[in-house]
Short mmCIF file of C-alpha atoms in Angstrom, two decimals:
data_model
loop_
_atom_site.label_atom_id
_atom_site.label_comp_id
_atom_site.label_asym_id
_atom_site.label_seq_id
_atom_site.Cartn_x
_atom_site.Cartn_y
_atom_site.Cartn_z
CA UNK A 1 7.11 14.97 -13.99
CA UNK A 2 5.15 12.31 -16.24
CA UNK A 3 5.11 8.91 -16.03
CA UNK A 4 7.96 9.18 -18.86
CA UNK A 5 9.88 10.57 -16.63
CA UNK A 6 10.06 7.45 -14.69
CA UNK A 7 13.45 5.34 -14.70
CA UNK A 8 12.94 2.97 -17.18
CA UNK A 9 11.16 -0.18 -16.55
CA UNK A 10 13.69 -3.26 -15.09
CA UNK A 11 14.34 -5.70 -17.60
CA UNK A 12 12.69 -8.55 -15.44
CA UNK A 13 15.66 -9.33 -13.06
CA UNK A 14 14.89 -9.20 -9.37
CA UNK A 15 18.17 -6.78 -9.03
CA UNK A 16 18.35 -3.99 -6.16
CA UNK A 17 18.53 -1.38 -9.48
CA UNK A 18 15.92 -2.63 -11.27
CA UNK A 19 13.71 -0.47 -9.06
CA UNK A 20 15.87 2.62 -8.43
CA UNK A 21 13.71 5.73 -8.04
CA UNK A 22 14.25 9.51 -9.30
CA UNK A 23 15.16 10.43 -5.87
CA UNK A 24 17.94 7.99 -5.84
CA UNK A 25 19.30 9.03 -9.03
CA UNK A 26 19.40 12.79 -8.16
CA UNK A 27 20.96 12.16 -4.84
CA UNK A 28 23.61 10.14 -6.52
CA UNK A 29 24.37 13.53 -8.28
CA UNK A 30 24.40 15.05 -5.17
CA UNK A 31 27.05 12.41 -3.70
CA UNK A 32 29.18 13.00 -6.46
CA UNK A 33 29.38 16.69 -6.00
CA UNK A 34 30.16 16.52 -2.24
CA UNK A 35 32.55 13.56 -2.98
CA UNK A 36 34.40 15.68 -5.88
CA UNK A 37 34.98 18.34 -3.32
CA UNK A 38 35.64 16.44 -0.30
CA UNK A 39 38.49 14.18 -2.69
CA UNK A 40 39.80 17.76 -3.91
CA UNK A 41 40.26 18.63 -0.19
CA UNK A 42 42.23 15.61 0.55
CA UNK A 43 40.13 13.41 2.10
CA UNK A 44 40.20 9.83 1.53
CA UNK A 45 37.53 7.98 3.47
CA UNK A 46 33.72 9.45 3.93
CA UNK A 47 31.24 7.82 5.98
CA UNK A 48 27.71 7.52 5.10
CA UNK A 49 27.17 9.93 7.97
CA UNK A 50 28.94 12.46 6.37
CA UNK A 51 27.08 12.01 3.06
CA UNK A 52 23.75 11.81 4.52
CA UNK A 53 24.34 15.16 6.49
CA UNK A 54 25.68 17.15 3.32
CA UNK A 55 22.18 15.99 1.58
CA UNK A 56 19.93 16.35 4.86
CA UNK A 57 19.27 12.55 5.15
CA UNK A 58 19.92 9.69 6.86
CA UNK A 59 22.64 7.07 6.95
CA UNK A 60 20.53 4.22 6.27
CA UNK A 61 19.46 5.63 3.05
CA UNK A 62 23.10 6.91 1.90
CA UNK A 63 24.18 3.27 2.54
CA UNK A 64 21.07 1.91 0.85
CA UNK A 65 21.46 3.95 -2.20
CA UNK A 66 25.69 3.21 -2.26
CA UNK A 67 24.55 -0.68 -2.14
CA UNK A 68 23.63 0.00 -5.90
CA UNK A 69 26.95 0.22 -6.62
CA UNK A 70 28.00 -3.16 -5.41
CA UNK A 71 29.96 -3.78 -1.83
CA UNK A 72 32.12 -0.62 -1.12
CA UNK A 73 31.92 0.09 2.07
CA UNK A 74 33.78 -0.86 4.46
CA UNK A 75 32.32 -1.42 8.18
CA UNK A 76 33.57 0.45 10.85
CA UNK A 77 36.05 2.52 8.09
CA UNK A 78 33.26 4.04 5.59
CA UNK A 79 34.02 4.60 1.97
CA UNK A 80 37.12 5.54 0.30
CA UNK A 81 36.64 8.86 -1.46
CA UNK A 82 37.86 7.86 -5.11
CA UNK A 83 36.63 4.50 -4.90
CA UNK A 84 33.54 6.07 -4.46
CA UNK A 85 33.79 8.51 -7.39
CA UNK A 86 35.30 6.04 -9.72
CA UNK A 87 32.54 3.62 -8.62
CA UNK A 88 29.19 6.38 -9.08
CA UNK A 89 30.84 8.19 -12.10
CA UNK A 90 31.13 4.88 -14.22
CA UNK A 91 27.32 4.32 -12.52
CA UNK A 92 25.98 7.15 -14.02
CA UNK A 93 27.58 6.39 -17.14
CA UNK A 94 29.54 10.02 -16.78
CA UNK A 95 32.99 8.61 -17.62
CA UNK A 96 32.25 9.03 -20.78
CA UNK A 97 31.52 11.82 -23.10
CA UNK A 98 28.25 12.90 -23.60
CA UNK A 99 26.98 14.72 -27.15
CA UNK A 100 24.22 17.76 -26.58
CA UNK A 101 22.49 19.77 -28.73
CA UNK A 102 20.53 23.14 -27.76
CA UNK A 103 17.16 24.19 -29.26
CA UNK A 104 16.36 27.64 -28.46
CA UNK A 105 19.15 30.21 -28.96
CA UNK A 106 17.61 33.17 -26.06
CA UNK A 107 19.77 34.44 -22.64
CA UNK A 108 18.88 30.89 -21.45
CA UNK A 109 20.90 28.94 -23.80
CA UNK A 110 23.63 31.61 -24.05
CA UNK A 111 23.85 31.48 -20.53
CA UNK A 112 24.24 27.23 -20.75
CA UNK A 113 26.43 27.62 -23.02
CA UNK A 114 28.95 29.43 -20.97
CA UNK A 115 28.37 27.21 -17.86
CA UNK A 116 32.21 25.63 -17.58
CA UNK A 117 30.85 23.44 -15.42
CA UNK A 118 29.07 21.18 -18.29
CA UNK A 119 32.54 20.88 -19.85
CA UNK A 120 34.12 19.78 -17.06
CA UNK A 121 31.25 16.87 -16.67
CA UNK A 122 31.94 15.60 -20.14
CA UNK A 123 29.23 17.23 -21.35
CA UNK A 124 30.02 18.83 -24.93
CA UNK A 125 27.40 20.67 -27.10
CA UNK A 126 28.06 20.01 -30.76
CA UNK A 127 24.75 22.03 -32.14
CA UNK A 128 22.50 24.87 -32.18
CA UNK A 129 18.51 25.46 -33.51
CA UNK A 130 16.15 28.04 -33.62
CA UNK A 131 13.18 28.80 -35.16
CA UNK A 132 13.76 32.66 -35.94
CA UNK A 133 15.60 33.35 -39.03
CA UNK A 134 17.62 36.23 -38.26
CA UNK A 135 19.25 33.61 -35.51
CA UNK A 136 19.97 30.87 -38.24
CA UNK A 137 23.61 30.91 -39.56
CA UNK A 138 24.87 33.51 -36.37
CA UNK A 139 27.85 31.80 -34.46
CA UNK A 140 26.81 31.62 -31.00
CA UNK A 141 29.90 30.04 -28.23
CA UNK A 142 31.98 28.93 -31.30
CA UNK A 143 28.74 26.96 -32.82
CA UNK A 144 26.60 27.92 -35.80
CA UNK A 145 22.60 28.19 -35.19
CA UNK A 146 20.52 26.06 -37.28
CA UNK A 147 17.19 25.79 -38.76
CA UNK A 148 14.59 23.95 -37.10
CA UNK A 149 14.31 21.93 -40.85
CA UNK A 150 17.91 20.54 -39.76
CA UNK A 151 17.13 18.98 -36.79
CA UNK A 152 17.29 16.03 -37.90
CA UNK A 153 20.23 15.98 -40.11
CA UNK A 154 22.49 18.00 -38.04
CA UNK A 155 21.22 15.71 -35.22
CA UNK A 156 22.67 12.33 -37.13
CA UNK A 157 25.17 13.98 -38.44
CA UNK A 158 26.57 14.62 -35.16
CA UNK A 159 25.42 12.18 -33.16
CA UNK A 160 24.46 13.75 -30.78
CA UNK A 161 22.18 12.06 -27.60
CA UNK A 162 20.73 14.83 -25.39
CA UNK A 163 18.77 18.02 -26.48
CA UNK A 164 18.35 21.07 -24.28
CA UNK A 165 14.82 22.30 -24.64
CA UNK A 166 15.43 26.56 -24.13
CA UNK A 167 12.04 27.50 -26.03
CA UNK A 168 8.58 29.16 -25.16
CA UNK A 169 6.11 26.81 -23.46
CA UNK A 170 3.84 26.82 -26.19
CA UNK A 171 6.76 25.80 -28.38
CA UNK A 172 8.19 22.87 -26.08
CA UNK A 173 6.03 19.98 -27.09
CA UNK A 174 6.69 20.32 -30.95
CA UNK A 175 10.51 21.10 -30.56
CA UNK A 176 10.54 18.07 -28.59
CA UNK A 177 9.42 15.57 -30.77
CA UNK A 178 11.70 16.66 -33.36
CA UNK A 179 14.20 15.92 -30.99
CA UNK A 180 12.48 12.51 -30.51
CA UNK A 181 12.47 12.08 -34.21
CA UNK A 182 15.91 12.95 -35.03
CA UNK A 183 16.89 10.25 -32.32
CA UNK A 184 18.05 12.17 -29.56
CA UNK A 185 17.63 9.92 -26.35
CA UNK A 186 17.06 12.54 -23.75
CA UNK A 187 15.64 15.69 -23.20
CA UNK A 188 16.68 18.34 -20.63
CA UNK A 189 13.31 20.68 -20.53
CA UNK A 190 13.75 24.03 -19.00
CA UNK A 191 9.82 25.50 -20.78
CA UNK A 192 7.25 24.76 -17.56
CA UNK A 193 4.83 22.24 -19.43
CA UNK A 194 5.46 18.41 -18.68
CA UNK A 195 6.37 17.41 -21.85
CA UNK A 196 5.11 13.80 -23.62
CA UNK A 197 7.51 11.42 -24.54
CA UNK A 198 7.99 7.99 -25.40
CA UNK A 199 8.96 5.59 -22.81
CA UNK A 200 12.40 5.10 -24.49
CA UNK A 201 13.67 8.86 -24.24
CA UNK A 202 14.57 10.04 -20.91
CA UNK A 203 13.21 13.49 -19.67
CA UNK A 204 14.71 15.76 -16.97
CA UNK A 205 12.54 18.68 -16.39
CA UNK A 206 14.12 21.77 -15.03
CA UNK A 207 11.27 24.42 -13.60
CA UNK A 208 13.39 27.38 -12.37
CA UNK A 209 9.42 28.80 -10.66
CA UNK A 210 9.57 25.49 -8.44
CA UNK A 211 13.00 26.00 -7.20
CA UNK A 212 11.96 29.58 -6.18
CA UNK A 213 9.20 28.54 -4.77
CA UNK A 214 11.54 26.08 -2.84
CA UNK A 215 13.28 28.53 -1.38
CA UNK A 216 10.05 31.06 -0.52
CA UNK A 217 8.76 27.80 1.34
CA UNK A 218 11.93 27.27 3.48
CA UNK A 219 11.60 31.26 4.42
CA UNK A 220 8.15 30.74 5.12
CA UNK A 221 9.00 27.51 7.51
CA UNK A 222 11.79 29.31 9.43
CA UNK A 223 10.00 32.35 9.73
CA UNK A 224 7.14 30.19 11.33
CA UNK A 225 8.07 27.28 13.50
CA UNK B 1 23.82 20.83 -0.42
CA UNK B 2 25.84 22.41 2.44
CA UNK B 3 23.63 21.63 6.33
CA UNK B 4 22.86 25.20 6.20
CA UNK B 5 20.62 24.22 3.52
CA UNK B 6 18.61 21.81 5.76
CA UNK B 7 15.43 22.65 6.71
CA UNK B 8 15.62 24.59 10.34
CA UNK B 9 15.44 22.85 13.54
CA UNK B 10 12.52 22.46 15.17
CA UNK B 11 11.31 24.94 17.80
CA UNK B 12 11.16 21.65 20.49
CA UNK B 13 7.80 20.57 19.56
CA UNK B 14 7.49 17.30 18.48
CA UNK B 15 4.83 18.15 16.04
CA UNK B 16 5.11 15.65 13.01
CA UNK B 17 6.51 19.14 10.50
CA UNK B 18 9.37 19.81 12.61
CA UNK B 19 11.20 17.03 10.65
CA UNK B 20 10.16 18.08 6.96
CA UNK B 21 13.32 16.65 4.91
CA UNK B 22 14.22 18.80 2.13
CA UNK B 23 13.04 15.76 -0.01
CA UNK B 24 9.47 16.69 1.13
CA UNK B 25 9.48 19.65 0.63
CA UNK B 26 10.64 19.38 -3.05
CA UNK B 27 8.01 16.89 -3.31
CA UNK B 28 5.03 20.13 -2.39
CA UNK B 29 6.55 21.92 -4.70
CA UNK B 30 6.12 19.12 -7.83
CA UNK B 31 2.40 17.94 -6.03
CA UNK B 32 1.14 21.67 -6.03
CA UNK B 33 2.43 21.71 -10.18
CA UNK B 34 0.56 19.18 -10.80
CA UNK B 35 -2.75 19.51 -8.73
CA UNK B 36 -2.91 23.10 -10.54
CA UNK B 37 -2.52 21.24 -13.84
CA UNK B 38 -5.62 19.00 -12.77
CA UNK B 39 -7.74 21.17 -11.38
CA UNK B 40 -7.33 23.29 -14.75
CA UNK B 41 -8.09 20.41 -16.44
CA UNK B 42 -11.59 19.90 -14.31
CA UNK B 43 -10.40 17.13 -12.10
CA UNK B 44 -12.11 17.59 -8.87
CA UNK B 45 -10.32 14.55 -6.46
CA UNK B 46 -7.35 12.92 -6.67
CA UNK B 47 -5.96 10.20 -5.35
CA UNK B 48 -2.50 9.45 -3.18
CA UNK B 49 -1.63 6.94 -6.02
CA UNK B 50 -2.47 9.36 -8.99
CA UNK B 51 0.08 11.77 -7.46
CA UNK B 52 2.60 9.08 -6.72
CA UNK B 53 2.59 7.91 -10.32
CA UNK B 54 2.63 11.41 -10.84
CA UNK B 55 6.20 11.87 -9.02
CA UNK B 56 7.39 8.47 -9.19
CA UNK B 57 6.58 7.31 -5.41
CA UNK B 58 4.43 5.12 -3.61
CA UNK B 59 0.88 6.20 -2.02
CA UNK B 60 2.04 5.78 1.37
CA UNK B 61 4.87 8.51 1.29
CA UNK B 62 2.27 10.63 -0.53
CA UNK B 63 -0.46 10.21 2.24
CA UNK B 64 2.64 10.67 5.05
CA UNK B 65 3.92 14.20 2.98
CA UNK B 66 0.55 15.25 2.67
CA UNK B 67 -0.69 14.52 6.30
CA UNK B 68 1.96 17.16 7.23
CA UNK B 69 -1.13 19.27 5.97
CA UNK B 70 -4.13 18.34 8.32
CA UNK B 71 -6.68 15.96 7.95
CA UNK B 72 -7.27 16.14 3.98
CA UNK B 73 -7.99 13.10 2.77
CA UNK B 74 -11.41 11.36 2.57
CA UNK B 75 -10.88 7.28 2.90
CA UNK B 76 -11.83 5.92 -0.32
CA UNK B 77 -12.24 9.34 -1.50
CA UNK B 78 -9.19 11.16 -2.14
CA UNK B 79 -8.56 14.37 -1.53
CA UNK B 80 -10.45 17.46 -2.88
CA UNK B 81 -8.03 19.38 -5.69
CA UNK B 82 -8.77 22.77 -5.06
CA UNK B 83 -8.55 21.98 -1.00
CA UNK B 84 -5.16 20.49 -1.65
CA UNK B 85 -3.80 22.89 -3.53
CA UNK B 86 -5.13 25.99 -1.03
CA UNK B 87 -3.76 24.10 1.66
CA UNK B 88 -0.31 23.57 0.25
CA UNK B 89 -0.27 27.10 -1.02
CA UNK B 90 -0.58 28.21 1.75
CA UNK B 91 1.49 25.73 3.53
CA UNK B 92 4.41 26.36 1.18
CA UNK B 93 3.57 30.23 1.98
CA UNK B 94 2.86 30.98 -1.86
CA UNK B 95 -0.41 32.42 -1.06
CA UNK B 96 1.18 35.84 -0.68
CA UNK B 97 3.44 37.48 -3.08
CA UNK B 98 6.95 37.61 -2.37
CA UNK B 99 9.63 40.12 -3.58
CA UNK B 100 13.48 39.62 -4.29
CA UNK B 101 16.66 40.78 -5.75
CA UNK B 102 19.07 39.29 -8.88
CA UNK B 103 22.38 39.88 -8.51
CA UNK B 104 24.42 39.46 -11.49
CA UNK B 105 22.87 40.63 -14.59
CA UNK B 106 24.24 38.54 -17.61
CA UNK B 107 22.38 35.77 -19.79
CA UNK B 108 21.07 33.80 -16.93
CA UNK B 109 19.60 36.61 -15.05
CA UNK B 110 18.00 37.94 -18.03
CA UNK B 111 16.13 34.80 -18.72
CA UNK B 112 15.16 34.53 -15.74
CA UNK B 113 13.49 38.21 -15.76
CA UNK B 114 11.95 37.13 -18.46
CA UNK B 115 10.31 33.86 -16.90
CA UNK B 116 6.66 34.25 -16.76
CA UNK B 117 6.12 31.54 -14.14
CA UNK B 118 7.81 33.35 -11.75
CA UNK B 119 5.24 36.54 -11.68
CA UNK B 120 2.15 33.56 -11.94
CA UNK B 121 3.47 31.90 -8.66
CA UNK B 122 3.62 35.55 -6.65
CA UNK B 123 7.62 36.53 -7.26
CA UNK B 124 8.27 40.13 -8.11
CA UNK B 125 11.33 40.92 -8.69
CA UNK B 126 12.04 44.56 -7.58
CA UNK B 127 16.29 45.34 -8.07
CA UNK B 128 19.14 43.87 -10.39
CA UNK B 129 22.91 44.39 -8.93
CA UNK B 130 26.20 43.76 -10.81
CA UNK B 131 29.64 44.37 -10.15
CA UNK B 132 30.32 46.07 -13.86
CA UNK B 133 30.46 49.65 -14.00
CA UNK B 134 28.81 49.36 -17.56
CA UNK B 135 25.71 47.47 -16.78
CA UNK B 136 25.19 50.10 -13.50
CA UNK B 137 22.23 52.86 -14.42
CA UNK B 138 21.03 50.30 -17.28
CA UNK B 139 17.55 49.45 -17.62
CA UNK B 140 17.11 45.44 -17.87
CA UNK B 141 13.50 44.17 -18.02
CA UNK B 142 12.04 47.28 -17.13
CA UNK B 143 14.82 47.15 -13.76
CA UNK B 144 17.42 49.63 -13.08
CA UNK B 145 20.54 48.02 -12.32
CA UNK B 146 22.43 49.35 -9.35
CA UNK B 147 25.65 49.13 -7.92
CA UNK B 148 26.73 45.89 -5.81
CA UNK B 149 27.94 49.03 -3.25
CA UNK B 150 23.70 49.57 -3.52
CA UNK B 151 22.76 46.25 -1.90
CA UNK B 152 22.23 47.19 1.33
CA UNK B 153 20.25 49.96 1.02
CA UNK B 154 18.45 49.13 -1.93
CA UNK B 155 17.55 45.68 0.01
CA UNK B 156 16.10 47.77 2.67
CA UNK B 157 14.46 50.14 0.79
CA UNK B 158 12.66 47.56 -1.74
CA UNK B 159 12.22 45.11 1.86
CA UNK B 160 12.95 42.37 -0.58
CA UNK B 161 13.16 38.93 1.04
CA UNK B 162 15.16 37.04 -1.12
CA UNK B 163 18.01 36.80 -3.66
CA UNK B 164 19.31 35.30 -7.18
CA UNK B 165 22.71 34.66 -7.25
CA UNK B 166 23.67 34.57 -10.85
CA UNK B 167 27.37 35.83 -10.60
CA UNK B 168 30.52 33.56 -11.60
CA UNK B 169 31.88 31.09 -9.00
CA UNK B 170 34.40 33.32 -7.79
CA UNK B 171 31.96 35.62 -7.15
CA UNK B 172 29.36 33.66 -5.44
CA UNK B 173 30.18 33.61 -1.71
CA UNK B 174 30.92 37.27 -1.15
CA UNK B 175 27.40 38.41 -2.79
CA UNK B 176 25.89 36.09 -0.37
CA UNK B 177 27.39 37.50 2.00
CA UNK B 178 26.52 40.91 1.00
CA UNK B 179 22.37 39.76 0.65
CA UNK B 180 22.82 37.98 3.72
CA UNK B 181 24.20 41.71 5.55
CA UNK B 182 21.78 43.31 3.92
CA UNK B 183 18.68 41.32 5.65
CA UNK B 184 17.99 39.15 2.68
CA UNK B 185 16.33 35.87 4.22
CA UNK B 186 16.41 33.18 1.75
CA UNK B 187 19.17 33.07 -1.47
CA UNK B 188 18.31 31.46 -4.46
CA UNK B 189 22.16 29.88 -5.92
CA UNK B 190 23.06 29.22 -9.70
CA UNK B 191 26.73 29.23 -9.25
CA UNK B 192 27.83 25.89 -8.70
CA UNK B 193 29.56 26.47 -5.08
CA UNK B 194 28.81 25.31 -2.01
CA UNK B 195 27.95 28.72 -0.67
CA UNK B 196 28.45 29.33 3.53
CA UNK B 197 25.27 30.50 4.92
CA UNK B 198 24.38 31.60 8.44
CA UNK B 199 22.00 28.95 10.10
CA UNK B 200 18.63 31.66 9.77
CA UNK B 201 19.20 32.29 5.47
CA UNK B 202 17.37 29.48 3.53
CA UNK B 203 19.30 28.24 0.69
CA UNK B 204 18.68 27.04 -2.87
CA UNK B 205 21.22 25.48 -5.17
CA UNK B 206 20.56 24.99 -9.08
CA UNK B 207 23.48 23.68 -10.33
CA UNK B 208 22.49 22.83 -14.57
CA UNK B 209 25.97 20.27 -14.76
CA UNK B 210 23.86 18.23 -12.13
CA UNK B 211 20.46 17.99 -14.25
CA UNK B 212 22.47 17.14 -17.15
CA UNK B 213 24.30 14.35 -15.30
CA UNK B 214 21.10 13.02 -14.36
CA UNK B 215 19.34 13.27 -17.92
CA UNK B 216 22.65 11.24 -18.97
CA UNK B 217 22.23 8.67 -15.95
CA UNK B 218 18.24 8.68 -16.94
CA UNK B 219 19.93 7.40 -20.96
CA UNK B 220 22.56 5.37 -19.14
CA UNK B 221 20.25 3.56 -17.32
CA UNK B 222 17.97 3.31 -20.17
CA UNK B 223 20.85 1.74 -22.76
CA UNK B 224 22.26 -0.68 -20.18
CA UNK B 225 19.60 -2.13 -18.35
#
């Protein structure tokens, strides 16, 4: 991660959110999975206990991190389920619909493309690019791939606010600040380089090597200790 | 995260690792990125506040991670790059190679073969399963793709140590459970389930629909604050 990656500066209040970390705002992902499930399951009130075992942590910083979203639980009761999920969905500003485009039409974005679970998040892709012109014009998922010269007009043309980044290392950087300077406001990165922004556009950087290497270490731990 | 996923109990020591969250040990993963980047770039010591900037977290949880190493760090020093990163190589247990399986051979799986990172960190992957009679006998990647009917002895025969599961929802839970019979220690997760694991197979989950949401938080937080 860069320092761009950080949450965005506080706007000078002395508010509990003005200093939320990257941590915080992945495990409030994380809530909202196990809080999805738990509510389609039928059950009404979680505790923090609960939460913090389905993440691996502990209490105090599940009720810490819930404290963002104002005074919801209830001592000696816990949280009610779709308080909760009402409460962290409008939080993460994911009641709404979200516009993304994709830049880099290979089995990466083909395979993003069919992920139903983006859809069902409000997430809606609106736009394709690439860079090789026997791509440009195909209809990929129902969409059309574009021309790296349209970024920017297909990108104000449909408004769109987050760009998937599906491209070559070596072709990240560049792809990304078209992106930047068709006005897209985040970028989801799956090429491993840490990619430079400015401050104002948000950056989530997904390096599929780290997560293996996640799960070699956790092998390597039990098979150890 | 289901609490299979947690990082196993301790064997009764009380030896400051036996408590590694599975915050910390994302957090080797991201330091050992970016001390590589360093070090390529000539930088011979860092600092516990260069990598906190680096991740977004202060010094002090930086110094406590990486005194789960041994005694690194030089007071007013820092800590030697290249010692860091040998000692969290081989910490993580990345300084031998490790081999696994994909099962599920569709867009996903295909980038993922094609992912040069992985081969850089030590991952070979050595067999591709799928359930469609089609893709069985097909060369993908310079892999022949066997039957899901092939796991177990195919597992045994390549001793690969863990698995990609890259297979629809549906799907998900009994190819686990087929790795998991097969002697497959750690399973790498793309479907976005909670998969049921016994207590001894490690378990990472990438679910995309969650590092959307948080790139749309990240621009949430960014617009309102």
């Amino acid at each position: 991660m860069s320092k761009h990656e950080a949450v965005p500066a506080n706007n000078g209040n002395a508010a509990p959110e003005a200093k939320l970390s990257r941590a915080s705002v992945q495990r409030f992902s994380l809530y909202l999975r196990h809080l999805e499930r738990w509510n389609a399951e039928g059950l009404q009130v979680v505790s923090s206990s609960q939460l913090g075992e389905a993440l691996g942590i502990n209490d105090a910083q599940v009720r810490k991190d819930l404290a963002y979203l104002g005074n919801l639980g209830q001592p000696g009761i816990g949280y009610y389920t779709q308080e909760l999920i009402t409460a962290l969905r409008h939080r993460l500003g994911v009641d709404r619909a979200w516009t993304a485009v994709v830049v880099g039409v290979g089995n990466l974005a083909r395979a993003l493309l069919r992920y139903r679970g983006f859809g069902e998040q409000g997430f809606k892709f609106v736009a394709l690019f690439d860079a090789d012109i026997r791509k440009i014009g195909q209809a990929v998922e129902g969409l059309t791939v574009h021309a790296m010269d349209d970024v920017s007009s297909v990108v104000r043309a449909t408004q769109a606010e987050l760009g998937v980044v599906a491209v070559p290392a070596e072709n990240a950087q560049s792809v990304a600040d078209s992106l930047v300077a068709a006005g897209i406001k985040g970028i989801l990165n799956f090429a491993p380089v840490t990619l430079r922004l400015p401050g104002a556009v948000s950056l989530v950087t997904v390096d599929l090597a780290v997560q293996l290497e996640q799960l070699a270490f956790l092998v390597h731990l039990a098979q150890n200790e």
